[in-house]
Coordinates of C-alpha atoms in Angstrom, one line a residue:
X1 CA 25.8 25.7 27.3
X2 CA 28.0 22.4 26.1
X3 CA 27.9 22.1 22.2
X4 CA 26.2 19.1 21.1
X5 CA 25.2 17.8 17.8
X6 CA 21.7 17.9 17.2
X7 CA 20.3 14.4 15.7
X8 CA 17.8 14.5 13.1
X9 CA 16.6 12.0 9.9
X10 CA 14.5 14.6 8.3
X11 CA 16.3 16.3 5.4
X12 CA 13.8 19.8 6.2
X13 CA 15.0 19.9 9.5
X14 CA 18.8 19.4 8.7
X15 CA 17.8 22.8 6.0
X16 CA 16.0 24.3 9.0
X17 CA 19.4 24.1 11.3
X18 CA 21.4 26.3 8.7
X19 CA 19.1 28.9 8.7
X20 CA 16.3 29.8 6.0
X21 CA 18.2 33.3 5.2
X22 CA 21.3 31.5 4.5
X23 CA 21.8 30.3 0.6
X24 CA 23.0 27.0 0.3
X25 CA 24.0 26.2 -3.4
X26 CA 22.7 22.9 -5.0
X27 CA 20.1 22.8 -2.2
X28 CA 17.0 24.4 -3.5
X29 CA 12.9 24.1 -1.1
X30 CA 9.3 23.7 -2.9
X31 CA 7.0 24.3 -0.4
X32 CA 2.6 23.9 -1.3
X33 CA 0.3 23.9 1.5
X34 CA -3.4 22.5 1.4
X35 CA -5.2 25.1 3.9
X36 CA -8.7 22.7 4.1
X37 CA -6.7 19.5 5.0
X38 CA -4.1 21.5 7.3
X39 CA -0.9 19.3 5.2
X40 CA 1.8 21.2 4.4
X41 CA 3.8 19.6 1.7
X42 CA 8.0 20.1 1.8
X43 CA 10.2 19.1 -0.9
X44 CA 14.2 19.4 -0.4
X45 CA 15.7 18.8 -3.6
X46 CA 20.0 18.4 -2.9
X47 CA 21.2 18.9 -6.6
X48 CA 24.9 19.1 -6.1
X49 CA 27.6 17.4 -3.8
X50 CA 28.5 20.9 -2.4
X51 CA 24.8 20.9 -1.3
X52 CA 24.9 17.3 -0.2
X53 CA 28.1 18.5 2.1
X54 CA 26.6 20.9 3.8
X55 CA 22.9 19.1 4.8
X56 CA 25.0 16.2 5.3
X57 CA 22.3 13.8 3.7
X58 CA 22.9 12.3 0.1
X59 CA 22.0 14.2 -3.1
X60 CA 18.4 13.4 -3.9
X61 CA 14.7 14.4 -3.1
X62 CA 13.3 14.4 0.1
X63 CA 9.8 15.1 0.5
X64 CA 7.8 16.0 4.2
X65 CA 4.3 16.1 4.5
X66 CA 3.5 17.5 8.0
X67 CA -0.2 16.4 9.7
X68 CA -0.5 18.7 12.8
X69 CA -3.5 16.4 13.3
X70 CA -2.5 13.1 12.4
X71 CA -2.4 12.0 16.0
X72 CA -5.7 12.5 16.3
X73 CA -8.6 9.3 16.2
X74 CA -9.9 10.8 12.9
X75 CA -10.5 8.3 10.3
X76 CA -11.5 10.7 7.3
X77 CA -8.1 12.7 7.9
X78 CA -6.2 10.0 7.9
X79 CA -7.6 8.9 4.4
X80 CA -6.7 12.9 3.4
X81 CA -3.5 12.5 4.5
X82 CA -3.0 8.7 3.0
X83 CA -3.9 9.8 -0.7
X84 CA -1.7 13.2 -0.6
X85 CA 1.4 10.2 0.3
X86 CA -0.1 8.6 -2.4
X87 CA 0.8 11.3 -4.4
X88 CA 3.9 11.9 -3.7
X89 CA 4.7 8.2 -3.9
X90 CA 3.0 8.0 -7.3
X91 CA 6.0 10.9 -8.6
X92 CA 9.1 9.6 -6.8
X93 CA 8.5 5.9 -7.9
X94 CA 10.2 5.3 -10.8
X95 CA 7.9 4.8 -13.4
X96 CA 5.3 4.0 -11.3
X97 CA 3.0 3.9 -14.5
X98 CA 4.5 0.8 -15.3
X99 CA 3.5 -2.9 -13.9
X100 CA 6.4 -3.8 -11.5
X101 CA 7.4 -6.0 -9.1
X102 CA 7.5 -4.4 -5.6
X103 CA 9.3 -5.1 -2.2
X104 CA 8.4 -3.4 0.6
X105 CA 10.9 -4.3 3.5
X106 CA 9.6 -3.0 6.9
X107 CA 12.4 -2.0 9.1
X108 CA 12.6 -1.9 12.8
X109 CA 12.0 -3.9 16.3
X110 CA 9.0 -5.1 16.5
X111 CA 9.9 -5.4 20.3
X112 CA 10.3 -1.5 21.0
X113 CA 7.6 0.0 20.4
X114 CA 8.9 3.3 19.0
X115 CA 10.9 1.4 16.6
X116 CA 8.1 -0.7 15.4
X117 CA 6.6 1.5 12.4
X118 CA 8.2 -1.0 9.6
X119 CA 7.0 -4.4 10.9
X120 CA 3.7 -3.0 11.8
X121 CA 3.5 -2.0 8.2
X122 CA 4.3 -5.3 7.0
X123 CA 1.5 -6.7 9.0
X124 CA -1.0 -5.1 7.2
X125 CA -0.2 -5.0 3.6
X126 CA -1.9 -6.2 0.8
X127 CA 0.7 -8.6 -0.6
X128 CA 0.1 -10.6 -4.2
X129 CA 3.4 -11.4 -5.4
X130 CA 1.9 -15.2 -4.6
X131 CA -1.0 -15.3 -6.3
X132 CA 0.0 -13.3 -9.6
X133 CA 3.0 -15.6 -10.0
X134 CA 0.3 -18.9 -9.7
X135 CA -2.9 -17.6 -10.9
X136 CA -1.9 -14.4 -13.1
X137 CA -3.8 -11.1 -13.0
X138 CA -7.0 -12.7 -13.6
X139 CA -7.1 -13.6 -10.1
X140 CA -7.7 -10.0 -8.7
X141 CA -9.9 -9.4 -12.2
X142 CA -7.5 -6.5 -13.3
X143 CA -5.6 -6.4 -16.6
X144 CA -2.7 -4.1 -14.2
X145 CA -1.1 -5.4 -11.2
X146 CA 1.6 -5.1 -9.3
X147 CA 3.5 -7.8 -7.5
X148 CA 4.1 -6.7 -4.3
X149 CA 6.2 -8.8 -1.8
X150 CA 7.3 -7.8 2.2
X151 CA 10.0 -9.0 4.2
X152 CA 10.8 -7.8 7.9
X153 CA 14.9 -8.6 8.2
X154 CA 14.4 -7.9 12.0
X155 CA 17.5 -6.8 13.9
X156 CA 21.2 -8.3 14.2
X157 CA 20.6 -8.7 18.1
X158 CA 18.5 -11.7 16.6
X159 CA 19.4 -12.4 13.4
X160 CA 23.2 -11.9 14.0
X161 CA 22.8 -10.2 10.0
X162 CA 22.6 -7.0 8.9
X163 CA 19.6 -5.7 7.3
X164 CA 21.2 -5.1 4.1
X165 CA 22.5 -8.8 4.0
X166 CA 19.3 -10.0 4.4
X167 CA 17.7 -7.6 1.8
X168 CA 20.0 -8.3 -0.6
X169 CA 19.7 -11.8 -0.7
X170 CA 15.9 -11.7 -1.1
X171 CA 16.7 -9.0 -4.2
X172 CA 18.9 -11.8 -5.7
X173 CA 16.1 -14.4 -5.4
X174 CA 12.9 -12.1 -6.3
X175 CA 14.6 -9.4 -8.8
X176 CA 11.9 -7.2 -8.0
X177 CA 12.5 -3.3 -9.9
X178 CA 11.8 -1.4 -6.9
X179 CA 12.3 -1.8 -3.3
X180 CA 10.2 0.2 -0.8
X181 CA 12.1 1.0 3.0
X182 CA 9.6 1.9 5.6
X183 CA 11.1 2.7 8.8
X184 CA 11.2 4.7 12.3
X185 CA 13.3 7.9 12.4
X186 CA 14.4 10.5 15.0
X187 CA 13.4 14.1 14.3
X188 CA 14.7 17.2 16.0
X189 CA 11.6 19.2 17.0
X190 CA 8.8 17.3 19.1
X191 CA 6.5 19.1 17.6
X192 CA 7.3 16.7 14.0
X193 CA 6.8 13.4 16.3
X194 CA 4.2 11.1 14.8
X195 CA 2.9 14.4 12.7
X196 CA 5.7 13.9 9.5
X197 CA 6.2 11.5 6.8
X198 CA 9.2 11.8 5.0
X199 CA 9.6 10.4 1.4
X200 CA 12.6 10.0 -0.5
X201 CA 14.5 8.5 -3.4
X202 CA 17.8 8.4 -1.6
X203 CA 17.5 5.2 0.0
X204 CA 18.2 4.9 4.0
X205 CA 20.6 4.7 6.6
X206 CA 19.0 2.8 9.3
X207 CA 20.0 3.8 13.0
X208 CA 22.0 7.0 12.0
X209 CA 19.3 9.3 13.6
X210 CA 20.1 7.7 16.8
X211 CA 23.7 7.1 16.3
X212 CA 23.4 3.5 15.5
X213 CA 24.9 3.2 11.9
X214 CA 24.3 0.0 10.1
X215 CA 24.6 -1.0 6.5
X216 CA 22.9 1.9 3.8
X217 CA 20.2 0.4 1.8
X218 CA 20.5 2.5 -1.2
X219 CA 20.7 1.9 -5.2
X220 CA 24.5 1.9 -5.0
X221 CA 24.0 -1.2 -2.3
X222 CA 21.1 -3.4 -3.3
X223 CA 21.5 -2.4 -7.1
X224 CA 17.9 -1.4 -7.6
X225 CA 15.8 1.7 -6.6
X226 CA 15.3 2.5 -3.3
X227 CA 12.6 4.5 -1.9
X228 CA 12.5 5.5 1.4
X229 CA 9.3 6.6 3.8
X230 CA 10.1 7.2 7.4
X231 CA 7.8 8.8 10.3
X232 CA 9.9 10.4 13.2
X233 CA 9.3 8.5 16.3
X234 CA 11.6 9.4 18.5
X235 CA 13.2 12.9 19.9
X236 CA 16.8 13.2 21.0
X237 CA 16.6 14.1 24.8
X238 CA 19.7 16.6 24.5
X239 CA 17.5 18.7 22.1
X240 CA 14.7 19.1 24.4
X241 CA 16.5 19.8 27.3
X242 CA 18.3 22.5 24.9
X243 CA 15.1 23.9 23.8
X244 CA 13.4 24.3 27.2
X245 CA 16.5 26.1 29.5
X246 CA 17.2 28.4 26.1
X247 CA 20.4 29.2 27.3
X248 CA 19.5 29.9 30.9
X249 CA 21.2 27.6 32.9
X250 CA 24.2 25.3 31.9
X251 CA 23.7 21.5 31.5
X252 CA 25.5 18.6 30.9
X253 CA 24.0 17.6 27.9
X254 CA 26.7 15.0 26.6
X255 CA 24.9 13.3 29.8
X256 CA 21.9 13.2 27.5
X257 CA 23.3 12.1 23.9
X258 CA 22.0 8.7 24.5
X259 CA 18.7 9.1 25.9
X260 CA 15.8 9.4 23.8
X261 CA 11.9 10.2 24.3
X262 CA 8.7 9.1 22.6
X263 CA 5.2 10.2 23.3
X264 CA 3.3 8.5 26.1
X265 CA 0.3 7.0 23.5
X266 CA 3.2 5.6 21.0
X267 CA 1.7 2.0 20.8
X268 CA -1.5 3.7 19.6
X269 CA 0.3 6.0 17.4
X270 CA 2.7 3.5 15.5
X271 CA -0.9 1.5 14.4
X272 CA -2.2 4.3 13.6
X273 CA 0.3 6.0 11.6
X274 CA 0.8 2.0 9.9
X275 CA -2.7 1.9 8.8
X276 CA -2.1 5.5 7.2
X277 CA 0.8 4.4 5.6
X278 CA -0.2 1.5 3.9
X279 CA -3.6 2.9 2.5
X280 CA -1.5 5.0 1.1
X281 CA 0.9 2.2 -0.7
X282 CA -2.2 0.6 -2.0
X283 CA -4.0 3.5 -3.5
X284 CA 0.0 4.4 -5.4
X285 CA 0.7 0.5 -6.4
X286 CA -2.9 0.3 -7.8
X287 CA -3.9 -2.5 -5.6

């Protein structure tokens, strides 16, 4: 079997590839599971830069919330599943207790489907950056509220920008305190596609699940926080060709490195999964 490298954006898979009996130092797993809502809750906490090394993701805290049935037309699990996000956004935003200023920036082409969770986000959120800056919070009747703001930067192919460049000049001209990425990622097990949400304080790297490295959108770049929540799309082709023949036959799978495969309902999915995620940003911004 040719050696290939398996892609993946979910920090729980990358821990999953080394092997659960194997130690890895500065890397350490939290793991709660709520048996009547079927969501099992993941948190991958990289401590050290040893530990960093060796998942190959930045140190931070990535958390995966896994919704076998989140594909399914089920309105009352999808509000389950919204307000445990909620949750976890509520504890990895800083000081989410405090009245900020919010940008969410929804990454992505809207024109390919698969890649279309970010905009589709944008779409349907409540924004009030607007009308708290004119009117004040007595507009919305609420002595709290957070100004939230959304952008969609596109892609160079029609922007000739990068994402960051973009991002960061809408930072210099809003200041908000935190910025909110929501984009598409790959996963390594089809069994994670449009069922996971991961959530993390590291920022993102958008296109490195597919090998398509742009600019990082993380503190260090944009100079404010950066959170990061990301539903895997998209399966590397190579990995599932690995997976099926198990070692039985020999393939060419460098043939495969640039292929990739999406489920046949993903147009229903990516609404789906948007509407999920963004009752999910209301209920932790308060809205």
């Amino acid at each position: 079997m040719s050696c290939f490298q398996v892609r993946t954006d979910l920090a729980l898979e990358a821990r999953e590839s080394i092997g659960e009996a194997e130690e890895i130092r500065g890397v350490s797993v939290e793991e709660t599971y709520d048996e009547k809502n079927e969501i099992r809750v993941t948190r991958v906490i990289i401590e050290t830069k040893n530990g960093a090394k060796a998942m190959g993701k930045p140190i931070g805290v990535y958390t995966t919330l896994e919704a076998p049935r989140m594909v399914e037309p089920d309105e009352n699990y999808h509000q389950e599943i919204s307000s445990a996000l909620a949750k976890e956004l509520k504890d990895i935003i800083p000081e989410a207790q405090e009245e900020q200023s919010v940008l969410i920036v929804g990454l992505g082409n809207r024109d390919v489907t698969a890649d279309a969770l970010g905009p589709n986000v944008a779409d349907n959120l409540f924004i009030t950056r607007h009308v708290v800056m004119e009117y004040g919070k007595a507009a919305y009747s609420k002595s709290r509220m957070n100004m939230v703001s959304s952008i969609v930067p596109g892609v160079m192919a029609k922007t000739g920008m990068e994402s960051a460049e973009i991002i960061k000049g809408v930072i210099d001209q809003t200041k908000p305190d935190v910025v909110i990425v929501v984009d598409a990622l790959a996963a390594r097990s089809t069994k994670r596609l449009n069922r996971t949400i991961q959530v993390t304080n590291t920022g993102i790297h958008p296109g490195s699940g597919v090998g398509n490295h742009r600019n990082a959108l993380t503190k260090e770049s944009l100079e404010v926080p950066v959170i990061a929540i990301g539903v895997p799309t998209v399966v590397d082709a190579a990995t599932i060709v690995n997976d099926a023949v198990s070692g039985e036959m020999k393939v060419n799978l460098a043939e495969l490195n640039n292929m990739y495969v999406t489920s046949k309902d993903v147009d229903y999915q990516i609404k789906q999964i948007s509407h999920v995620i963004c009752d999910a940003l209301n209920e932790a911004l308060e809205l």
